[in-house]
PDB file of C-alpha atoms in Angstrom:
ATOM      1  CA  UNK Q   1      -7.928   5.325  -1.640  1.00 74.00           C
ATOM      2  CA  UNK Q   2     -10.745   3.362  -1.769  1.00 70.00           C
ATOM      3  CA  UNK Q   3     -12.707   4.093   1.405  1.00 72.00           C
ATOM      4  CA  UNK Q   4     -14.976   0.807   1.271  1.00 74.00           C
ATOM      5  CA  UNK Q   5     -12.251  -1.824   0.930  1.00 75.00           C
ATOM      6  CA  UNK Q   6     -12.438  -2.157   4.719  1.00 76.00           C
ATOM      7  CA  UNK Q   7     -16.019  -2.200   5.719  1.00 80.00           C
ATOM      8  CA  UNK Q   8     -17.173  -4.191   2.281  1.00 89.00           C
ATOM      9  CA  UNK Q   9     -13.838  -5.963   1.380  1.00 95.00           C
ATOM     10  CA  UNK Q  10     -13.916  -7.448  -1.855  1.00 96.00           C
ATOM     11  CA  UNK Q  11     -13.399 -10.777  -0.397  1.00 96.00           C
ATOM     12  CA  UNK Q  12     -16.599 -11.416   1.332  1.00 95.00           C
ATOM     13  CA  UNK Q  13     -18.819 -13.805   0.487  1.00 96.00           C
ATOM     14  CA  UNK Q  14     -22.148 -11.643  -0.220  1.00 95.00           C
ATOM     15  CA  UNK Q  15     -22.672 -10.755  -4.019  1.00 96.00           C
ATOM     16  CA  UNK Q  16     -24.175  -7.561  -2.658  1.00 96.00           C
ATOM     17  CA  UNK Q  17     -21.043  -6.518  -0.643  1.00 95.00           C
ATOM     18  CA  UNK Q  18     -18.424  -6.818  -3.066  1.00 96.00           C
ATOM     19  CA  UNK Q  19     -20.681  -4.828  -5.159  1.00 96.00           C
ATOM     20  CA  UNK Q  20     -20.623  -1.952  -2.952  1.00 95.00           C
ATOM     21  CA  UNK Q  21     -17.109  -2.071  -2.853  1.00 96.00           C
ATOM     22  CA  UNK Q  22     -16.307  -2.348  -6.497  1.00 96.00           C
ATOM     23  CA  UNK Q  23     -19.323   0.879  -6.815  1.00 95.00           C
ATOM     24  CA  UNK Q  24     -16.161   2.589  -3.743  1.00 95.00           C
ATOM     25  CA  UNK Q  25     -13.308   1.749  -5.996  1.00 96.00           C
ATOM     26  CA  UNK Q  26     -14.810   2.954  -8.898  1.00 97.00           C
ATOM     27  CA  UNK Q  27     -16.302   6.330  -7.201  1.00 96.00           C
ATOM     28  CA  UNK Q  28     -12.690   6.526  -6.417  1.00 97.00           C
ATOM     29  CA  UNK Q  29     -11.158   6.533 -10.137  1.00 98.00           C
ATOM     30  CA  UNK Q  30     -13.678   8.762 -10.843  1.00 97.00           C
ATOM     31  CA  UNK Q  31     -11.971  11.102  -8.300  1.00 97.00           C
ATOM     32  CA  UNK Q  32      -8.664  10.437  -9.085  1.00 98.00           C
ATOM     33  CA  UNK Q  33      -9.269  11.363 -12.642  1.00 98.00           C
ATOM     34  CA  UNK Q  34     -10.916  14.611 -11.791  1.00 98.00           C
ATOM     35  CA  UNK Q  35      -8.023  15.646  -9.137  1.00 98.00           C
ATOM     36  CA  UNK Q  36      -5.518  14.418 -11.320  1.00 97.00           C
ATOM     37  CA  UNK Q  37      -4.421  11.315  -9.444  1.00 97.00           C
ATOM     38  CA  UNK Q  38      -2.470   8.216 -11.133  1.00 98.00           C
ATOM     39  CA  UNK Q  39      -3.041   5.543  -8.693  1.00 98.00           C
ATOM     40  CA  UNK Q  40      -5.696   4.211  -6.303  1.00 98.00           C
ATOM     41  CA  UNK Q  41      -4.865   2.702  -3.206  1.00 97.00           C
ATOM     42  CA  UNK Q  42      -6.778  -0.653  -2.412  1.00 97.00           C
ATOM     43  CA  UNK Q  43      -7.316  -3.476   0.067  1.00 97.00           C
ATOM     44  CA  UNK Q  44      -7.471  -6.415  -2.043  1.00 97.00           C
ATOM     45  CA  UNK Q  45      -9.092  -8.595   0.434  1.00 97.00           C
ATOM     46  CA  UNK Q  46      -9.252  -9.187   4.269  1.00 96.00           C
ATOM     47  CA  UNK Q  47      -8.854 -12.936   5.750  1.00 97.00           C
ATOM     48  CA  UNK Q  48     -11.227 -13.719   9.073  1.00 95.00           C
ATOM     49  CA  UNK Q  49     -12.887 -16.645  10.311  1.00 95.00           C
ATOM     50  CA  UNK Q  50     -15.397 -16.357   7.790  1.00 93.00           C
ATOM     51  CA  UNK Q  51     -12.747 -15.853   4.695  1.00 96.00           C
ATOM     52  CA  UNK Q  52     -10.427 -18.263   4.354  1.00 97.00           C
ATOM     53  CA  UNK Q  53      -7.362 -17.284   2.749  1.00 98.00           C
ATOM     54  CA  UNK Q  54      -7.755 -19.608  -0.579  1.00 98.00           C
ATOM     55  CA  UNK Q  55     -11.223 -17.874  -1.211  1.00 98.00           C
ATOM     56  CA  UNK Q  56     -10.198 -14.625  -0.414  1.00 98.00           C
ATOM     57  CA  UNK Q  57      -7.098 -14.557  -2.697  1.00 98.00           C
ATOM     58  CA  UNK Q  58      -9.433 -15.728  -5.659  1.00 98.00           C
ATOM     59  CA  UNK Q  59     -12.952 -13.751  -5.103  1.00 98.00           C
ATOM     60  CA  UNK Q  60     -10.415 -10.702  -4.759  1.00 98.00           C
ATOM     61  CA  UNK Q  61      -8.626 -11.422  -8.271  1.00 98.00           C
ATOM     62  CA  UNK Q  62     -11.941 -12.179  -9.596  1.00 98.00           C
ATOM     63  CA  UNK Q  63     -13.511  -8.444  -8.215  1.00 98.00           C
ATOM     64  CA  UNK Q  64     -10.278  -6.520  -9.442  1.00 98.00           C
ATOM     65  CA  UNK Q  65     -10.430  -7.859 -12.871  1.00 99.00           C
ATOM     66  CA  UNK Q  66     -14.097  -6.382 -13.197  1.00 98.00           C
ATOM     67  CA  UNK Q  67     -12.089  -2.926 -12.241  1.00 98.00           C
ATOM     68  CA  UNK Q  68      -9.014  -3.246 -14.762  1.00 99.00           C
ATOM     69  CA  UNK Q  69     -11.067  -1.935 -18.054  1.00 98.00           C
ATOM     70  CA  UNK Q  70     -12.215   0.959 -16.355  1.00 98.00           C
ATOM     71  CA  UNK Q  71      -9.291   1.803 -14.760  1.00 98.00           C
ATOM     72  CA  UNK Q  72      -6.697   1.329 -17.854  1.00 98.00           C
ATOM     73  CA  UNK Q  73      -9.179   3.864 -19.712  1.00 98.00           C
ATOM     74  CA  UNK Q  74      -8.964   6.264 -17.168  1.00 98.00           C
ATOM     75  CA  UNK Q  75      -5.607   6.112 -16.686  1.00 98.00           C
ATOM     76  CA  UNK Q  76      -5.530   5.021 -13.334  1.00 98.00           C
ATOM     77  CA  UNK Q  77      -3.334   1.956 -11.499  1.00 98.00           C
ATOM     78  CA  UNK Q  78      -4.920   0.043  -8.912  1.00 99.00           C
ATOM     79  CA  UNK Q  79      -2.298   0.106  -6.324  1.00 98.00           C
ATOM     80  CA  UNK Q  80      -2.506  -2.868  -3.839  1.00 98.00           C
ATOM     81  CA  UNK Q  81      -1.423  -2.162  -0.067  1.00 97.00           C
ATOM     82  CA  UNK Q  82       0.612  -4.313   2.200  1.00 92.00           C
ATOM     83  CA  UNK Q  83      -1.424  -3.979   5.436  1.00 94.00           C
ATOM     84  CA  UNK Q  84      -2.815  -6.181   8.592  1.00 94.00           C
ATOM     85  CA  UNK Q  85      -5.183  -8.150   6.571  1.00 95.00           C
ATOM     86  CA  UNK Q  86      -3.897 -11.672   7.136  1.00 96.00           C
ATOM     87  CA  UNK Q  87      -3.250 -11.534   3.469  1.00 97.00           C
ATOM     88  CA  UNK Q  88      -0.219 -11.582   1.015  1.00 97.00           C
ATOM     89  CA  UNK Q  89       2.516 -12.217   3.357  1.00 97.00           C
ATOM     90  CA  UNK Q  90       5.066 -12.801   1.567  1.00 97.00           C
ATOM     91  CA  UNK Q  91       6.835 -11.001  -1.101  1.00 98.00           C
ATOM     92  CA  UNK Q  92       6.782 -13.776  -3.072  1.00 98.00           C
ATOM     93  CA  UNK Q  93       2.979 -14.441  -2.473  1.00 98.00           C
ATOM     94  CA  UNK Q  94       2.229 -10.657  -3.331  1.00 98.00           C
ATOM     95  CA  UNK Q  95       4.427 -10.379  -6.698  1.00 99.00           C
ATOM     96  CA  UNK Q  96       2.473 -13.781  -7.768  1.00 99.00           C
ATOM     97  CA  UNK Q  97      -0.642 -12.076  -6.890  1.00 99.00           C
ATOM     98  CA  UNK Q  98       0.028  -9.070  -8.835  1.00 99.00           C
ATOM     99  CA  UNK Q  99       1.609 -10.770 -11.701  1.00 99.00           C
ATOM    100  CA  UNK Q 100      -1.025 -13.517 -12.045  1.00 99.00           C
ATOM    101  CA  UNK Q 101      -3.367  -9.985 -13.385  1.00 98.00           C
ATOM    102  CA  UNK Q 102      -0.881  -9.973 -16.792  1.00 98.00           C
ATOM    103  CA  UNK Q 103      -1.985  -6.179 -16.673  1.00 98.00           C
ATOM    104  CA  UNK Q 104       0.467  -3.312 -15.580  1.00 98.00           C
ATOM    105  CA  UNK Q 105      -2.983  -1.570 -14.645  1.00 98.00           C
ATOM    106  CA  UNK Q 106      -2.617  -3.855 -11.349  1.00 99.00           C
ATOM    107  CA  UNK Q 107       0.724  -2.496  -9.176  1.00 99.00           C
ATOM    108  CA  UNK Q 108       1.615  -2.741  -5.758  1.00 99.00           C
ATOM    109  CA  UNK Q 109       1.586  -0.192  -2.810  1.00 99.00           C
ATOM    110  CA  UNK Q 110       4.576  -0.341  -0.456  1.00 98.00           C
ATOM    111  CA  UNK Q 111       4.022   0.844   2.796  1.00 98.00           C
ATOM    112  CA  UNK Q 112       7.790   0.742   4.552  1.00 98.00           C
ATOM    113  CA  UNK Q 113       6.371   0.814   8.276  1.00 97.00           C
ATOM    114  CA  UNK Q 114       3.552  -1.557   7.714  1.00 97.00           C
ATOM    115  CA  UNK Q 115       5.870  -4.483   6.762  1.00 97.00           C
ATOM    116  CA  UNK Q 116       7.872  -4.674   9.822  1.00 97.00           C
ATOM    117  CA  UNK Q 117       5.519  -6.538  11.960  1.00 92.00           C
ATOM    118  CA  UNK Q 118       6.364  -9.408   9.702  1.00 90.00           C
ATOM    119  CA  UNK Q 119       9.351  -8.307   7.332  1.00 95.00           C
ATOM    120  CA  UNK Q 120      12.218  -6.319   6.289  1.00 98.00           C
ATOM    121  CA  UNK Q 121      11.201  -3.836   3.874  1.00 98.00           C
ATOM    122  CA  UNK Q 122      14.462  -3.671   2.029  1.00 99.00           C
ATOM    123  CA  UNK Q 123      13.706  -7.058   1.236  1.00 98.00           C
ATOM    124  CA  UNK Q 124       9.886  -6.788   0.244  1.00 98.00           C
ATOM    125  CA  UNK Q 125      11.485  -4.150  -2.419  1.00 99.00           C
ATOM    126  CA  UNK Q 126      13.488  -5.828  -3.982  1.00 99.00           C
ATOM    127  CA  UNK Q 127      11.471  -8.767  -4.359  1.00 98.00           C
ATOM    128  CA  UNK Q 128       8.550  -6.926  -5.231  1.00 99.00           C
ATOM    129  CA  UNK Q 129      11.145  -4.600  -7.690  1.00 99.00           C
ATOM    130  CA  UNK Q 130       9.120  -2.624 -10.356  1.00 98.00           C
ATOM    131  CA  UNK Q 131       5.771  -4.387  -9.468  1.00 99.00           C
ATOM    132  CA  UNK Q 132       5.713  -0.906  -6.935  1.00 99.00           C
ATOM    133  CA  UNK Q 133       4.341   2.080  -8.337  1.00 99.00           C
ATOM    134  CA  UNK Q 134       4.106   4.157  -4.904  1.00 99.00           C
ATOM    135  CA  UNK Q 135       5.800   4.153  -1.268  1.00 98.00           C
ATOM    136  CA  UNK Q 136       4.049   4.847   2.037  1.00 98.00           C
ATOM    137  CA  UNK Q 137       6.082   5.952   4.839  1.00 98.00           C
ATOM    138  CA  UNK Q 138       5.863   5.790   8.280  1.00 97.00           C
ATOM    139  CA  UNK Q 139       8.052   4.396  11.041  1.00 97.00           C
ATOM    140  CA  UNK Q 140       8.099   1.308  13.429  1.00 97.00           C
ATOM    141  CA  UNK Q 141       9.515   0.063  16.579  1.00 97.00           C
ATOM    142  CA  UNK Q 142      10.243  -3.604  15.624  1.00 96.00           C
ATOM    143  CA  UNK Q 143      10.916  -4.248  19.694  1.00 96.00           C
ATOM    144  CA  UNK Q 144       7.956  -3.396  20.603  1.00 96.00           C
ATOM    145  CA  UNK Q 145       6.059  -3.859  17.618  1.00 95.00           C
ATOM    146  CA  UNK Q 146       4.353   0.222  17.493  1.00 96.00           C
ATOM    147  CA  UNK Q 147       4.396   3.093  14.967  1.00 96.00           C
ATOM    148  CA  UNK Q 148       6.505   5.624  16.101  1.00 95.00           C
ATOM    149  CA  UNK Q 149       8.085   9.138  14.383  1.00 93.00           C
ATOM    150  CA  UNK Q 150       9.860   8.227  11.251  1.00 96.00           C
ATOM    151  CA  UNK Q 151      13.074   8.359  13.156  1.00 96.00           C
ATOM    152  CA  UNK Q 152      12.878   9.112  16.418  1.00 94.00           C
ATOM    153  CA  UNK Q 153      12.403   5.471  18.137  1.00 96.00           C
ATOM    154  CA  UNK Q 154      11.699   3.524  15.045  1.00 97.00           C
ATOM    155  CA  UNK Q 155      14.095   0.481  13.915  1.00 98.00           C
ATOM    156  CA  UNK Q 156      13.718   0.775  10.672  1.00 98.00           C
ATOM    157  CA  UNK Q 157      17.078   0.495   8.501  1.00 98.00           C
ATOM    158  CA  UNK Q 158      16.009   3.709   6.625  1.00 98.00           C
ATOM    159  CA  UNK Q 159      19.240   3.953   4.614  1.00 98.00           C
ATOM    160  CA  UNK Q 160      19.361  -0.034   3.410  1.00 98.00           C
ATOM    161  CA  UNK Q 161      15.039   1.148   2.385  1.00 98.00           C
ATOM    162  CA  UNK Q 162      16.507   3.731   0.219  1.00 98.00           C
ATOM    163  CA  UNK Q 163      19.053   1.438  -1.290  1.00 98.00           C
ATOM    164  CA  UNK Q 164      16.597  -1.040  -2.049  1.00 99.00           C
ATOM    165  CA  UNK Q 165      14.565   1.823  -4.007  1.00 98.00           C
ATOM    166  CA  UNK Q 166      17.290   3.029  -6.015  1.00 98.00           C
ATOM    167  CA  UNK Q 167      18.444  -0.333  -7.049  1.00 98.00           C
ATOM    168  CA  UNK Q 168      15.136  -1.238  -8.171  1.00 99.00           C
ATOM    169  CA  UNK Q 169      14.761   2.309  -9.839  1.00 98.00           C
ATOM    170  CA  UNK Q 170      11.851   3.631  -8.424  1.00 98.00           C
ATOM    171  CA  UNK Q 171      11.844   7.398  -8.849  1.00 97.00           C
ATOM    172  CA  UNK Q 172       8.010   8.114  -7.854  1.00 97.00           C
ATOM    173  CA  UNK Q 173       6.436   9.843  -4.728  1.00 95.00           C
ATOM    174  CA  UNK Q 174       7.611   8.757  -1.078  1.00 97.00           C
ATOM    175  CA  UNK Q 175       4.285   9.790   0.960  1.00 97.00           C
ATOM    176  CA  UNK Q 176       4.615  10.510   4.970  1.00 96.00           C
ATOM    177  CA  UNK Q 177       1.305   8.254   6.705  1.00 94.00           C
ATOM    178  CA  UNK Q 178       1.343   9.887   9.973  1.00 92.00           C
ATOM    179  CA  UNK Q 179      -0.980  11.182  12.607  1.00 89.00           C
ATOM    180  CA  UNK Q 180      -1.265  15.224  12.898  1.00 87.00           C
ATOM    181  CA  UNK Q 181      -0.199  17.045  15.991  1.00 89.00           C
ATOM    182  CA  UNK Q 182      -3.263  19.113  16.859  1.00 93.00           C
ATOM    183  CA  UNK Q 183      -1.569  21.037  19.447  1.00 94.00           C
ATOM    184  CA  UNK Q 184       1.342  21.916  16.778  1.00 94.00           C
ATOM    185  CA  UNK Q 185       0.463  21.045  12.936  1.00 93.00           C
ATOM    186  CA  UNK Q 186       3.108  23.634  11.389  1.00 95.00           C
ATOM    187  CA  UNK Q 187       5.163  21.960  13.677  1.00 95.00           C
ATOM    188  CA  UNK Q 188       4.464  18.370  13.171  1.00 94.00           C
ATOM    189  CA  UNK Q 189       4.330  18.934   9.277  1.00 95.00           C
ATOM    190  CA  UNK Q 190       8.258  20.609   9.421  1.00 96.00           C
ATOM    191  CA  UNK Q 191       9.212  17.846  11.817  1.00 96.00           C
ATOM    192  CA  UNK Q 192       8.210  15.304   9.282  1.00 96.00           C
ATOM    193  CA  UNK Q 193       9.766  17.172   6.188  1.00 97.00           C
ATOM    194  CA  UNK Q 194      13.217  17.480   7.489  1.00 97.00           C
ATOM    195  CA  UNK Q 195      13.219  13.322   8.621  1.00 97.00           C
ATOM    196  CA  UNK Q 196      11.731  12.757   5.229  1.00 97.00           C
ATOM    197  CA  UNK Q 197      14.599  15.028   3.738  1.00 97.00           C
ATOM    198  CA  UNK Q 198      17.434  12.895   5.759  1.00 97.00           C
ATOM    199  CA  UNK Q 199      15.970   9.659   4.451  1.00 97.00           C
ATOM    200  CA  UNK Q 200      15.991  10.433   1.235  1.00 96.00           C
ATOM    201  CA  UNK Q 201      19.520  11.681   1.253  1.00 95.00           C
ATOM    202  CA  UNK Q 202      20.367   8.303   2.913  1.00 93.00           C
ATOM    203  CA  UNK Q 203      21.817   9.816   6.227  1.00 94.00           C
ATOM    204  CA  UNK Q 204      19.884   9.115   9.143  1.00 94.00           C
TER     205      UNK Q 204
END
C-alpha cells in the first residue's frame, strides 16, 4: 500500500504534493518487488472542498500515468481501492476510470465491506468483472452503517459475494482487513480463519 495516498493524495492541487506521493507509490513498488508482491494498493484521489470531483478524477489519471512505466517494468499492478473518498461511486464510474488507462498495469481493488455504505458488493463485482485483481474483506452492518466481525452482526450477503467472484472468475487472494484483538491475537487470528473458511465454501 501506498502509505502517502492519504496525507498527499494525488489529487491535490500543489505540484509539490503530488510529488511526494508519486516519490510513496513508487518507494512502494520498490518494496513490493523486493518482498515479492504483485500489486500495490492505492488511493487514487480524495474529493474535499478544495478538490472538486472533475479535477480530482483528471489530476489523479494524469499522476498514475507518470507511475504505469515503472510499474509494468517491475511487474507490479497498481491496484485502485474503493474507499470513503467521495470518489468513484459507482461501478460504472470506477470501470470507466480504470479502463480509460488502456493499460492492464492499472486494476481495481475490491474491498467487500467498504462498499456497503453505498452498494451491494455482488453487484460492484460483477460490474467491475476482471477489472479486479485483489479482494479485501471485512464485514458491515448495513443498519447501522459499522464494521463489524465478518459474520457475526454484519449484513453482508457473503454467499451471493462469492457467487459474484466465481462468475467473474477471479481465483486470486481474499485478504481479512480487520482490527487485532490485543487481549487474544491467536484467538482473533483463528476466529477470522474459520469465518473466512465458511465464506469461501459459500455456507454462512
Amino acid at each position: 500500500m501506498n502509505s502517502k495516498h492519504w496525507s498527499c493524495p494525488l489529487s491535490d492541487a500543489d505540484d509539490t504534493v503530488r510529488a511526494e506521493s508519486r516519490e510513496g507509490m513508487l518507494d512502494s513498488i520498490a518494496t513490493a518487488t523486493t518482498v515479492g508482491a504483485d500489486a500495490v494498493l492505492l488511493v487514487p484521489a480524495v474529493v474535499n472542498d478544495a478538490t472538486h470531483y472533475e479535477v480530482a478524477y483528471e489530476r489523479s489519471q494524469a499522476e498514475i500515468r507518470k507511475l504505469i512505466p515503472e510499474a509494468a517494468e517491475k511487474g507490479i499492478t497498481i491496484a485502485i481501492e474503493n474507499v470513503w473518498n467521495k470518489f468513484l461511486l459507482s461501478p460504472m464510474e470506477f470501470s470507466r476510470y480504470l479502463d480509460e488507462f488502456e493499460n492492464e498495469t492499472v486494476t481495481a481493488y475490491f474491498d467487500v465491506g467498504n462498499i456497503v455504505l453505498y452498494g451491494y458488493p455482488q453487484h460492484w463485482i460483477r460490474s467491475l468483472g476482471s477489472r479486479i485483481s485483489k479482494v479485501h474483506v471485512k464485514g458491515f452492518n448495513a443498519n447501522e452503517s459499522r464494521f463489524t466481525y465478518l459474520i457475526e452482526d454484519c449484513t453482508i450477503d457473503w454467499n451471493a459475494v462469492m457467487v459474484a467472484l466465481e462468475d467473474i472468475g477471479y481465483d486470486d487472494y481474499m485478504t481479512a482487513e480487520l482490527p487485532v484483538d490485543r487481549d487474544n491475537p491467536e484467538g482473533r487470528v483463528h476466529s477470522i480463519s474459520t469465518d473466512m473458511d465458511r465464506i469461501i465454501a459459500g455456507t454462512v
